Short mmCIF file of C-alpha atoms in Angstrom, two decimals:
data_model
loop_
_atom_site.label_atom_id
_atom_site.label_comp_id
_atom_site.label_asym_id
_atom_site.label_seq_id
_atom_site.Cartn_x
_atom_site.Cartn_y
_atom_site.Cartn_z
CA UNK A 193 -6.76 8.95 28.08
CA UNK A 194 -3.87 11.10 29.18
CA UNK A 195 -2.09 14.01 27.00
CA UNK A 196 -1.55 13.86 23.63
CA UNK A 197 1.26 10.87 22.23
CA UNK A 198 4.46 12.45 21.98
CA UNK A 199 5.81 12.10 18.09
CA UNK A 200 9.25 12.35 16.38
CA UNK A 201 10.44 15.01 13.98
CA UNK A 202 10.15 15.14 10.35
CA UNK A 203 13.06 13.04 9.83
CA UNK A 204 13.02 10.27 12.40
CA UNK A 205 9.25 9.75 12.00
CA UNK A 206 10.02 8.89 7.97
CA UNK A 207 12.79 6.49 9.24
CA UNK A 208 10.43 4.98 11.45
CA UNK A 209 7.16 4.51 8.44
CA UNK A 210 9.97 2.62 6.58
CA UNK A 211 10.50 0.51 9.04
CA UNK A 212 7.40 -0.09 10.06
CA UNK A 213 6.31 -0.96 6.33
CA UNK A 214 9.33 -3.53 6.26
CA UNK A 215 7.73 -4.62 9.44
CA UNK A 216 4.43 -5.23 8.42
CA UNK A 217 5.61 -7.41 5.26
CA UNK A 218 8.03 -9.52 7.96
CA UNK A 219 4.75 -10.22 10.02
CA UNK A 220 2.77 -11.49 6.52
CA UNK A 221 6.01 -14.02 5.65
CA UNK A 222 6.59 -15.34 8.80
CA UNK A 223 2.68 -16.01 9.48
CA UNK A 224 1.98 -17.35 5.49
CA UNK A 225 5.04 -20.13 5.30
CA UNK A 226 3.40 -20.79 1.36
CA UNK A 227 5.25 -17.34 0.38
CA UNK A 228 8.85 -19.09 1.54
CA UNK A 229 8.13 -21.13 -1.62
CA UNK A 230 9.33 -18.08 -3.74
CA UNK A 231 12.12 -17.53 -1.24
CA UNK A 232 14.09 -20.96 -0.69
CA UNK A 233 11.90 -23.43 -2.64
CA UNK A 234 12.07 -21.77 -6.12
CA UNK A 235 15.39 -21.12 -5.86
CA UNK A 236 16.26 -24.34 -4.78
CA UNK A 237 14.59 -25.77 -7.70
CA UNK A 238 16.26 -23.46 -10.45
CA UNK A 239 19.95 -24.18 -9.10
CA UNK A 240 19.08 -28.23 -8.85
CA UNK A 241 17.18 -27.94 -12.42
CA UNK A 242 19.84 -25.96 -14.06
CA UNK A 243 23.06 -27.37 -12.21
CA UNK A 244 21.83 -30.73 -13.36
CA UNK A 245 21.57 -29.96 -16.74
CA UNK A 246 24.56 -28.39 -16.69
CA UNK A 247 26.54 -31.42 -14.78
CA UNK A 248 25.00 -33.40 -17.60
CA UNK A 249 26.31 -31.42 -20.37
CA UNK A 250 29.70 -31.18 -18.97
CA UNK A 251 29.89 -35.13 -18.42
CA UNK A 252 29.12 -35.72 -22.12
CA UNK A 253 31.53 -33.78 -23.93
CA UNK A 254 34.62 -31.76 -23.68
CA UNK A 255 35.43 -28.14 -22.05
CA UNK A 256 32.90 -26.63 -23.52
CA UNK A 257 30.38 -27.99 -22.10
CA UNK A 258 32.85 -27.19 -18.64
CA UNK A 259 32.10 -23.73 -19.49
CA UNK A 260 27.96 -24.36 -20.27
CA UNK A 261 27.72 -25.15 -16.48
CA UNK A 262 29.79 -22.65 -15.15
CA UNK A 263 27.35 -20.38 -17.14
CA UNK A 264 24.56 -21.95 -15.77
CA UNK A 265 25.12 -21.89 -12.31
CA UNK A 266 26.82 -18.24 -12.28
CA UNK A 267 23.55 -17.02 -14.43
CA UNK A 268 21.18 -18.99 -11.81
CA UNK A 269 22.89 -17.19 -8.44
CA UNK A 270 22.86 -13.52 -10.30
CA UNK A 271 19.15 -14.49 -11.93
CA UNK A 272 17.80 -15.35 -8.56
CA UNK A 273 18.82 -11.55 -7.24
CA UNK A 274 16.88 -10.12 -10.26
CA UNK A 275 13.55 -12.42 -9.44
CA UNK A 276 13.86 -11.69 -5.34
CA UNK A 277 14.06 -7.98 -6.04
CA UNK A 278 11.39 -7.76 -8.14
CA UNK A 279 8.86 -10.53 -6.50
CA UNK A 280 9.32 -9.29 -3.10
CA UNK A 281 8.49 -5.38 -4.42
CA UNK A 282 5.94 -6.29 -6.76
CA UNK A 283 4.43 -9.08 -4.22
CA UNK A 284 4.84 -7.22 -1.37
CA UNK A 285 2.36 -4.00 -2.63
CA UNK A 286 -0.35 -6.89 -4.08
CA UNK A 287 -0.36 -7.88 -0.49
CA UNK A 288 -1.84 -4.48 0.12
CA UNK A 289 -4.24 -4.78 -2.60
CA UNK A 290 -5.51 -8.50 -1.35
CA UNK A 291 -5.67 -7.16 2.35
CA UNK A 292 -7.51 -3.73 1.21
CA UNK A 293 -5.12 -2.27 3.09
CA UNK A 294 -4.37 0.63 0.67
CA UNK A 295 -7.23 3.30 1.46
CA UNK A 296 -6.01 2.91 4.82
CA UNK A 297 -2.16 3.31 3.97
CA UNK A 298 -2.92 6.48 2.10
CA UNK A 299 -4.75 7.96 4.77
CA UNK A 300 -1.68 8.38 6.70
CA UNK A 301 1.26 10.42 6.63
CA UNK A 302 3.26 7.82 4.54
CA UNK A 303 4.81 9.22 1.44
CA UNK A 304 4.72 6.64 -1.74
CA UNK A 305 8.81 6.91 -1.80
CA UNK A 306 8.78 5.24 1.74
CA UNK A 307 6.22 3.00 1.27
CA UNK A 308 8.42 1.32 -1.75
CA UNK A 309 11.74 1.74 0.32
CA UNK A 310 10.15 -0.43 3.42
CA UNK A 311 8.89 -3.28 0.67
CA UNK A 312 12.29 -2.87 -0.82
CA UNK A 313 14.32 -3.35 2.28
CA UNK A 314 12.11 -6.37 3.37
CA UNK A 315 12.67 -7.91 0.51
CA UNK A 316 16.84 -7.02 0.44
CA UNK A 317 16.04 -9.36 3.73
CA UNK A 318 14.46 -11.96 1.42
CA UNK A 319 16.98 -11.50 -1.21
CA UNK A 320 19.46 -12.11 1.32
CA UNK A 321 17.84 -16.15 2.13
CA UNK A 322 17.00 -16.47 -1.28
CA UNK A 323 20.28 -16.43 -2.94
CA UNK A 324 21.76 -17.29 0.23
CA UNK A 325 20.19 -20.92 -0.11
CA UNK A 326 20.87 -20.62 -4.23
CA UNK A 327 24.82 -20.32 -3.49
CA UNK A 328 24.78 -22.87 -0.85
CA UNK A 329 22.76 -25.57 -2.77
CA UNK A 330 25.60 -24.45 -5.73
CA UNK A 331 28.08 -25.13 -3.07
CA UNK A 332 26.83 -28.26 -1.78
CA UNK A 333 25.27 -29.85 -4.68
CA UNK A 334 27.66 -28.66 -7.56
CA UNK A 335 31.06 -27.68 -5.67
CA UNK A 336 30.61 -24.35 -7.15
CA UNK A 337 31.44 -21.35 -4.79
CA UNK A 338 30.26 -18.39 -5.82
CA UNK A 339 32.81 -16.49 -3.91
CA UNK A 340 35.62 -17.92 -6.32
CA UNK A 341 33.83 -15.57 -8.52
CA UNK A 342 35.71 -12.71 -7.03
CA UNK A 343 34.40 -9.38 -5.44
CA UNK A 344 33.74 -8.36 -9.16
CA UNK A 345 30.23 -9.90 -8.66
CA UNK A 346 28.85 -7.74 -6.21
CA UNK A 347 28.65 -4.47 -8.05
CA UNK A 348 27.14 -6.49 -10.85
CA UNK A 349 24.33 -8.41 -8.26
CA UNK A 350 24.16 -4.68 -7.12
CA UNK A 351 22.95 -3.82 -10.69
CA UNK A 352 20.70 -6.43 -10.89
CA UNK A 353 19.41 -5.93 -7.73
CA UNK A 354 18.38 -2.43 -8.59
CA UNK A 355 17.17 -4.02 -12.37
CA UNK A 356 14.43 -5.68 -10.40
CA UNK A 357 13.30 -3.18 -8.45
CA UNK A 358 12.77 -1.00 -11.32
CA UNK A 359 10.60 -4.01 -12.85
CA UNK A 360 8.76 -4.57 -9.83
CA UNK A 361 7.72 -0.17 -9.91
CA UNK A 362 6.32 -0.96 -13.85
CA UNK A 363 4.42 -4.27 -12.70
CA UNK A 364 3.01 -1.81 -9.51
CA UNK A 365 2.50 0.87 -12.20
CA UNK A 366 0.37 -1.37 -14.16
CA UNK A 367 -1.56 -2.63 -11.11
CA UNK A 368 -2.25 0.87 -10.07
CA UNK A 369 -3.70 1.12 -13.92
CA UNK A 370 -5.39 -1.94 -14.95
CA UNK A 371 -6.30 -3.76 -11.25
CA UNK A 372 -6.43 -7.52 -10.55
CA UNK A 373 -6.02 -8.11 -14.46
CA UNK A 374 -2.47 -6.81 -13.92
CA UNK A 375 -1.09 -9.07 -11.08
CA UNK A 376 -0.39 -11.82 -13.45
CA UNK A 377 2.83 -10.00 -14.45
CA UNK A 378 4.59 -10.01 -10.94
CA UNK A 379 5.70 -13.46 -11.95
CA UNK A 380 5.01 -13.28 -15.59
CA UNK A 381 7.28 -10.59 -16.56
CA UNK A 382 10.55 -12.12 -15.60
CA UNK A 383 10.03 -14.88 -17.94
CA UNK A 384 10.10 -12.64 -20.70
CA UNK A 385 13.21 -11.03 -19.18
CA UNK A 386 15.09 -14.00 -18.51
CA UNK A 387 15.56 -15.79 -21.84
CA UNK A 388 16.03 -12.37 -23.49
CA UNK A 389 18.85 -11.07 -20.81
CA UNK A 390 21.06 -14.43 -22.11
CA UNK A 391 20.71 -15.21 -18.04
CA UNK A 392 22.36 -18.84 -19.08
CA UNK A 393 24.18 -18.51 -22.35
CA UNK A 394 25.40 -15.57 -24.76
CA UNK A 395 23.20 -13.10 -26.42
CA UNK A 396 24.81 -14.59 -29.83
CA UNK A 397 22.79 -17.73 -28.64
CA UNK A 398 18.91 -16.27 -29.18
CA UNK A 399 17.51 -15.88 -32.75
CA UNK A 400 18.85 -13.00 -34.51
CA UNK A 401 15.64 -10.69 -34.79
CA UNK A 402 15.75 -10.74 -30.69
CA UNK A 403 19.31 -9.95 -30.24
CA UNK A 404 18.65 -6.21 -30.99
CA UNK A 405 15.79 -5.91 -28.30
CA UNK A 406 18.47 -7.86 -25.65
CA UNK A 407 21.34 -5.47 -26.09
CA UNK A 408 18.60 -2.72 -25.01
CA UNK A 409 18.40 -4.72 -21.85
CA UNK A 410 20.95 -3.80 -18.87
CA UNK A 411 20.75 -7.54 -17.63
CA UNK A 412 22.00 -8.55 -20.63
CA UNK A 413 24.97 -6.74 -20.14
CA UNK A 414 25.30 -7.12 -16.59
CA UNK A 415 24.86 -11.32 -17.06
CA UNK A 416 27.52 -10.99 -19.56
CA UNK A 417 29.98 -9.45 -17.20
CA UNK A 418 29.48 -11.91 -14.87
CA UNK A 419 30.44 -15.29 -17.48
CA UNK A 420 33.45 -13.22 -18.12
CA UNK A 421 34.28 -12.74 -14.29
CA UNK A 422 33.19 -16.39 -13.83
CA UNK A 423 35.20 -17.33 -16.48
CA UNK A 424 38.66 -15.67 -14.70
CA UNK A 425 38.70 -12.87 -17.79
CA UNK A 426 39.28 -9.63 -16.74
CA UNK A 427 36.57 -6.76 -15.15
CA UNK A 428 34.67 -6.17 -18.72
CA UNK A 429 34.37 -2.16 -18.10
CA UNK A 430 32.29 -2.21 -21.54
CA UNK A 431 29.26 -4.32 -20.63
CA UNK A 432 29.34 -2.86 -16.77
CA UNK A 433 29.16 0.47 -18.15
CA UNK A 434 26.44 -0.35 -19.92
CA UNK A 435 24.15 -2.34 -17.38
CA UNK A 436 24.82 1.07 -15.46
CA UNK A 437 23.87 3.08 -18.06
CA UNK A 438 21.11 0.97 -18.63
CA UNK A 439 19.80 0.20 -15.25
CA UNK A 440 20.19 4.08 -14.26
CA UNK A 441 17.88 4.68 -17.52
CA UNK A 442 15.26 1.93 -16.09
CA UNK A 443 15.05 2.89 -12.74
CA UNK A 444 14.49 6.41 -13.79
CA UNK A 445 11.80 5.19 -16.11
CA UNK A 446 10.34 3.16 -13.38
CA UNK A 447 10.36 6.00 -11.06
CA UNK A 448 8.71 8.05 -13.84
CA UNK A 449 5.95 5.37 -14.86
CA UNK A 450 5.15 4.79 -11.29
CA UNK A 451 4.51 8.68 -10.43
CA UNK A 452 1.95 9.15 -13.71
CA UNK A 453 0.25 5.89 -13.20
CA UNK A 454 -0.34 6.88 -9.19
CA UNK A 455 -1.82 10.27 -10.89
CA UNK A 456 -4.06 7.95 -13.21
CA UNK A 457 -4.95 5.87 -10.06
CA UNK A 458 -6.09 9.32 -8.04
CA UNK A 459 -7.44 10.68 -10.90
CA UNK A 460 -9.89 8.08 -11.70
CA UNK A 461 -10.47 7.09 -8.18
CA UNK A 462 -9.72 3.51 -8.80
CA UNK A 463 -8.90 3.27 -5.13
CA UNK A 464 -12.58 2.22 -4.60
CA UNK A 465 -11.22 -0.80 -6.65
CA UNK A 466 -9.71 -1.56 -3.35
CA UNK A 467 -12.32 -0.35 -0.38
CA UNK B 114 -5.98 31.42 15.00
CA UNK B 115 -6.22 27.94 14.45
CA UNK B 116 -7.67 26.88 10.78
CA UNK B 117 -10.85 24.78 10.19
CA UNK B 118 -10.13 21.31 10.64
CA UNK B 119 -11.40 20.90 6.97
CA UNK B 120 -12.65 22.82 4.15
CA UNK B 121 -13.38 21.82 1.10
CA UNK B 122 -14.35 23.79 -2.04
CA UNK B 123 -16.21 23.93 -4.95
CA UNK B 124 -15.73 19.88 -5.26
CA UNK B 125 -16.40 18.57 -8.71
CA UNK B 126 -15.55 14.61 -9.44
CA UNK B 127 -16.97 13.16 -12.64
CA UNK B 128 -16.75 9.46 -14.16
CA UNK B 129 -17.55 7.66 -16.74
CA UNK B 130 -21.19 7.36 -15.73
CA UNK B 131 -21.61 10.86 -14.83
CA UNK B 132 -21.24 13.65 -12.04
CA UNK B 133 -20.71 11.97 -9.02
CA UNK B 134 -19.88 14.92 -7.36
CA UNK B 135 -21.40 18.81 -8.25
CA UNK B 136 -19.82 21.44 -6.57
CA UNK B 137 -19.78 20.18 -3.01
CA UNK B 138 -18.32 22.97 -0.47
CA UNK B 139 -18.00 21.85 2.85
CA UNK B 140 -16.20 22.99 5.72
CA UNK B 141 -15.70 21.33 9.49
CA UNK B 142 -14.81 23.85 12.31
CA UNK B 143 -12.02 22.38 15.24
CA UNK B 144 -13.91 20.40 17.61
CA UNK B 145 -17.39 20.42 15.45
CA UNK B 146 -19.12 17.01 14.68
CA UNK B 147 -20.48 16.99 11.41
CA UNK B 148 -22.54 13.95 9.74
CA UNK B 149 -22.70 13.33 5.81
CA UNK B 150 -25.61 11.54 4.81
CA UNK B 151 -27.43 11.08 1.23
CA UNK B 152 -28.94 7.80 -0.34
CA UNK B 153 -26.73 5.47 -2.31
CA UNK B 154 -25.18 7.50 -4.89
CA UNK B 155 -25.47 10.48 -3.28
CA UNK B 156 -21.84 10.80 -3.60
CA UNK B 157 -20.73 10.60 0.02
CA UNK B 158 -17.69 8.42 -0.75
CA UNK B 159 -16.26 10.42 -3.62
CA UNK B 160 -16.80 12.91 -1.49
CA UNK B 161 -14.45 11.73 1.49
CA UNK B 162 -12.06 10.25 -0.34
CA UNK B 163 -11.38 13.14 -2.01
CA UNK B 164 -11.46 15.39 1.33
CA UNK B 165 -8.73 12.69 2.48
CA UNK B 166 -6.62 13.09 -0.59
CA UNK B 167 -7.01 9.81 -1.99
CA UNK B 168 -9.24 10.87 -4.91
CA UNK B 169 -8.12 13.91 -6.91
CA UNK B 170 -11.07 15.89 -7.50
CA UNK B 171 -11.80 17.36 -11.38
CA UNK B 172 -11.86 20.56 -9.82
CA UNK B 173 -12.03 22.36 -6.24
CA UNK B 174 -9.97 22.62 -3.71
CA UNK B 175 -9.44 20.34 -0.25
CA UNK B 176 -7.28 21.87 2.90
CA UNK B 177 -7.10 19.94 5.73
CA UNK B 178 -5.80 21.68 9.32
CA UNK B 179 -4.54 24.56 7.05
CA UNK B 180 -2.67 22.13 4.47
CA UNK B 181 -3.84 22.22 0.65
CA UNK B 182 -3.95 18.95 -0.89
CA UNK B 183 -2.34 17.08 -2.46
CA UNK B 184 1.08 19.35 -2.14
CA UNK B 185 0.76 19.42 1.79
CA UNK B 186 -0.80 15.82 2.08
CA UNK B 187 1.88 14.40 4.42
CA UNK B 188 1.75 17.09 7.28
CA UNK B 189 -2.21 17.16 6.68
CA UNK B 190 -2.17 13.34 7.31
CA UNK B 191 -0.60 13.66 10.58
CA UNK B 192 -3.81 15.34 12.29
CA UNK B 193 -6.14 12.72 10.38
CA UNK B 194 -7.39 9.54 11.74
CA UNK B 195 -9.62 7.41 9.27
CA UNK B 196 -11.68 4.63 9.75
CA UNK B 197 -14.33 2.46 8.01
CA UNK B 198 -16.84 0.18 8.80
CA UNK B 199 -16.17 -2.05 5.25
CA UNK B 200 -12.48 -1.94 5.59
CA UNK B 201 -10.85 -5.27 6.84
CA UNK B 202 -8.00 -5.90 9.04
CA UNK B 203 -5.18 -7.70 7.46
CA UNK B 204 -4.84 -11.26 7.94
CA UNK B 205 -1.47 -11.77 9.11
CA UNK B 206 -1.12 -8.93 11.82
CA UNK B 207 -1.96 -9.46 15.57
CA UNK B 208 -3.99 -6.42 16.31
CA UNK B 209 -1.46 -5.02 18.58
CA UNK B 210 1.01 -4.93 15.97
CA UNK B 211 -1.64 -3.63 13.29
CA UNK B 212 -2.24 -0.84 15.80
CA UNK B 213 1.43 -0.38 16.30
CA UNK B 214 2.36 -0.20 12.97
CA UNK B 215 -0.06 2.52 12.20
CA UNK B 216 0.86 4.60 15.13
CA UNK B 217 4.78 3.91 13.62
CA UNK B 218 3.07 5.76 10.44
CA UNK B 219 1.75 8.68 12.42
CA UNK B 220 5.41 9.46 13.64
CA UNK B 221 4.47 8.32 17.82
CA UNK B 222 7.29 7.99 19.48
CA UNK B 223 5.82 5.06 21.66
CA UNK B 224 2.88 3.64 19.70
CA UNK B 225 2.74 0.52 22.10
CA UNK B 226 1.32 2.73 24.80
CA UNK B 227 -0.82 4.35 22.24
CA UNK B 228 -2.45 1.49 20.79
CA UNK B 229 -2.93 0.27 24.55
CA UNK B 230 -4.93 3.52 25.43
CA UNK B 231 -6.79 3.62 22.63
CA UNK B 232 -7.43 -0.42 22.51
CA UNK B 233 -9.41 0.43 26.23
CA UNK B 234 -10.88 3.63 25.79
CA UNK B 235 -13.31 1.41 23.06
CA UNK B 236 -13.16 -1.78 25.81
CA UNK B 237 -11.45 -4.33 24.18
CA UNK B 238 -8.19 -4.39 25.26
CA UNK B 239 -8.52 -7.95 25.60
CA UNK B 240 -8.40 -8.06 21.87
CA UNK B 241 -4.25 -7.16 21.88
CA UNK B 242 -3.18 -10.67 20.93
CA UNK B 243 -5.86 -11.63 18.72
CA UNK B 244 -5.00 -12.03 14.88
CA UNK B 245 -7.50 -9.85 12.67
CA UNK B 246 -9.09 -13.20 11.31
CA UNK B 247 -10.07 -14.30 14.44
CA UNK B 248 -12.42 -11.15 15.32
CA UNK B 249 -16.06 -10.49 14.62
CA UNK B 250 -16.89 -7.96 12.36
CA UNK B 251 -18.24 -5.85 15.42
CA UNK B 252 -14.70 -6.20 16.76
CA UNK B 253 -12.79 -5.49 13.72
CA UNK B 254 -14.89 -1.82 13.43
CA UNK B 255 -13.85 -1.39 16.83
CA UNK B 256 -9.97 -2.01 16.58
CA UNK B 257 -10.29 0.13 12.97
CA UNK B 258 -12.07 3.13 15.55
CA UNK B 259 -9.13 2.11 17.76
CA UNK B 260 -6.70 3.03 14.84
CA UNK B 261 -8.05 5.97 13.23
CA UNK B 262 -7.99 7.91 17.16
CA UNK B 263 -4.26 6.13 18.67
CA UNK B 264 -2.72 9.47 17.66
CA UNK B 265 -5.20 11.74 18.86
CA UNK B 266 -6.04 13.27 15.69
CA UNK B 267 -7.67 16.55 14.94
CA UNK B 268 -9.83 15.44 12.14
CA UNK B 269 -11.71 11.84 12.51
CA UNK B 270 -13.33 10.49 8.95
CA UNK B 271 -15.73 7.61 9.99
CA UNK B 272 -17.26 6.08 7.17
CA UNK B 273 -20.57 3.85 8.27
CA UNK B 274 -18.52 3.38 11.57
CA UNK B 275 -20.88 1.41 13.43
CA UNK B 276 -22.91 -0.08 10.74
CA UNK B 277 -21.73 -3.97 12.31
CA UNK B 278 -22.45 -2.90 15.82
CA UNK B 279 -24.68 -4.35 18.45
CA UNK B 280 -26.56 -1.10 20.04
CA UNK B 281 -24.75 -1.11 23.09
CA UNK B 282 -21.40 -1.14 21.47
CA UNK B 283 -22.53 1.69 19.06
CA UNK B 284 -23.89 3.57 22.00
CA UNK B 285 -20.49 2.93 23.26
CA UNK B 286 -18.47 4.18 20.78
CA UNK B 287 -20.68 7.19 20.09
CA UNK B 288 -19.90 8.02 23.61
CA UNK B 289 -16.50 7.49 23.20
CA UNK B 290 -16.55 9.45 19.91
CA UNK B 291 -17.92 12.61 21.77
CA UNK B 292 -15.49 12.52 24.68
CA UNK B 293 -12.70 12.60 22.29
CA UNK B 294 -14.16 15.59 20.34
CA UNK B 295 -15.15 17.66 23.76
CA UNK B 296 -11.61 16.68 25.26
CA UNK B 297 -9.32 16.71 22.12
CA UNK B 298 -11.21 19.02 20.13
CA UNK B 299 -11.97 16.80 17.45
CA UNK B 300 -13.64 17.24 14.29
CA UNK B 301 -15.78 14.29 13.49
CA UNK B 302 -16.83 14.03 9.84
CA UNK B 303 -18.72 10.85 9.70
CA UNK B 304 -20.97 9.22 7.29
CA UNK B 305 -24.15 6.81 8.05
CA UNK B 306 -27.30 4.93 7.15
CA UNK B 307 -28.36 4.90 10.78
CA UNK B 308 -30.13 8.71 11.23
CA UNK B 309 -30.66 8.03 15.02
CA UNK B 310 -27.41 7.58 15.60
CA UNK B 311 -25.83 10.99 13.21
CA UNK B 312 -28.61 12.78 15.26
CA UNK B 313 -26.82 11.59 18.59
CA UNK B 314 -23.68 12.18 17.58
CA UNK B 315 -23.39 14.90 15.32
CA UNK B 316 -24.47 18.72 15.95
CA UNK B 317 -25.03 19.37 12.18
CA UNK B 318 -25.80 17.41 9.40
CA UNK B 319 -24.94 17.88 5.49
CA UNK B 320 -27.22 16.21 3.01
CA UNK B 321 -25.97 15.44 -0.48
CA UNK B 322 -28.05 14.24 -3.20
CA UNK B 323 -27.29 13.83 -6.94
CA UNK B 324 -23.68 15.08 -5.96
CA UNK B 325 -24.67 18.36 -4.43
CA UNK B 326 -25.09 19.49 -1.11
CA UNK B 327 -29.18 20.04 -0.58
CA UNK B 328 -29.17 21.04 3.25
CA UNK B 329 -26.71 22.01 5.74
CA UNK B 330 -27.82 22.73 9.39
CA UNK B 331 -28.98 21.32 12.47
CA UNK B 332 -31.11 18.25 12.22
CA UNK B 333 -33.70 19.85 13.92
CA UNK B 334 -33.07 22.92 11.13
CA UNK B 335 -33.16 20.47 8.16
CA UNK B 336 -36.50 18.62 9.09
CA UNK B 337 -38.11 21.80 9.93
CA UNK B 338 -36.72 22.94 6.16
CA UNK B 339 -38.18 19.56 4.75
CA UNK B 340 -41.11 19.65 6.56
CA UNK B 341 -40.78 16.48 8.00
CA UNK B 342 -40.73 14.67 11.11
CA UNK B 343 -37.08 13.33 11.72
CA UNK B 344 -34.36 13.23 9.30
CA UNK B 345 -35.25 9.56 8.23
CA UNK B 346 -37.69 10.67 6.59
CA UNK B 347 -35.79 13.47 4.97
CA UNK B 348 -33.57 10.61 3.64
CA UNK B 349 -36.23 9.27 2.19
CA UNK B 350 -38.08 11.45 0.81
CA UNK B 351 -34.32 13.02 -0.79
CA UNK B 352 -33.70 9.12 -2.35
CA UNK B 353 -37.57 9.27 -3.50
CA UNK B 354 -36.58 12.05 -5.24
CA UNK B 355 -33.59 10.46 -6.90
CA UNK B 356 -35.47 7.49 -7.63
CA UNK B 357 -37.80 9.56 -9.40
CA UNK B 358 -35.32 11.51 -11.31
#
């Protein structure tokens, strides 16, 4: 063999490590078509389901029902931002546990945040496809153009993206701590967050006991802001501010939780579950 | 003067069932080939995992190439290669893609070239385009070792590296590992249940039993110290002591 291979400096090496992880997950998606269910099929099912419910409601009653249809369509588009971001990151990590790659990855210069960034980066690609599929079907089947809501939807989508990642960090932390028993949370936790966040309806429609819980979730305020924009109201800065504050707090808590769980993972030797 | 490849001092690790590692100290010099042996439950894997930073010791310290873990883990890992016979290859990647990924993780500018050279070295260049699922267990092991050496590490840690290899392939692997050690000054830390392999590959042997180092020296010294004919007899003796409590 010739002399030692040339290496990048620390900064460039870090960038390449992030890209290497993103590419690894691109291979996984390309070669396991069933994973396209998360990216295309479920989004399509959701938009047809909620879009059709909305259209049915609109055809039965007056103007209030028209609003229901709009809420459902805006809700399903925005929901899939949270869903795709969360699923991509959480299942990306689960892929390492299923393929027992964790130990191999840990014995490289890869830093934890580089790994998360790499999976999240590829998750963005999946998100573009998933949310793109939802928006396209909503337009073709229900004549709902997501662009008609305006540019105000972009920061709201960005906040929901961050919430999705924050939830995924909690899920990864729980899988590190409790092993495969916590895997179901990768999908299941979203079905708790969705109704509590008032994804398709104002929080006032929730049972009274759940409303205070809903108010604590940043997603609740992001969806409320999205509905306000879709209804043609001015940017609801109050809701947006609460969503921003809540998202920041949730992301910080997610990172802190993951760091804590990683420490426990190393201290208790849980890597042996995957080797 | 360059720091040793590995300095582990007074490592302790306790699990619920008791102490898995109880004060193990281990130094591996640059270019040295060390075998870590011991019966099942002796603490070999836990010791290795602590040395690699994957498990945090309850007490004790680990330095790799002069970098203290866990604080300087990423810098330390730039100089470490690791393969284990029990670790599978990912299902959804071709061999060359898998190796290129690890080349990138190691910071190589041209991971494709390094991957091709590593596959060539272990006589499996023809597997480059194969999927991980298409390989035999022996081929997977060879690809795993190629992955571990492609960035030409200063410390190569191999856990049961030739467990699933035919004798001729195992010989080829041992020869290649000795060459790497001689030409690059790569230190080897190897665990194995194959005493013959350890005697041929390693110039020094560290025996663990019940989480402690019970012997450290050349295989000739150790067999003499224990009054046995070869390492296998020493191993059986230690396993018997352990079984008998």
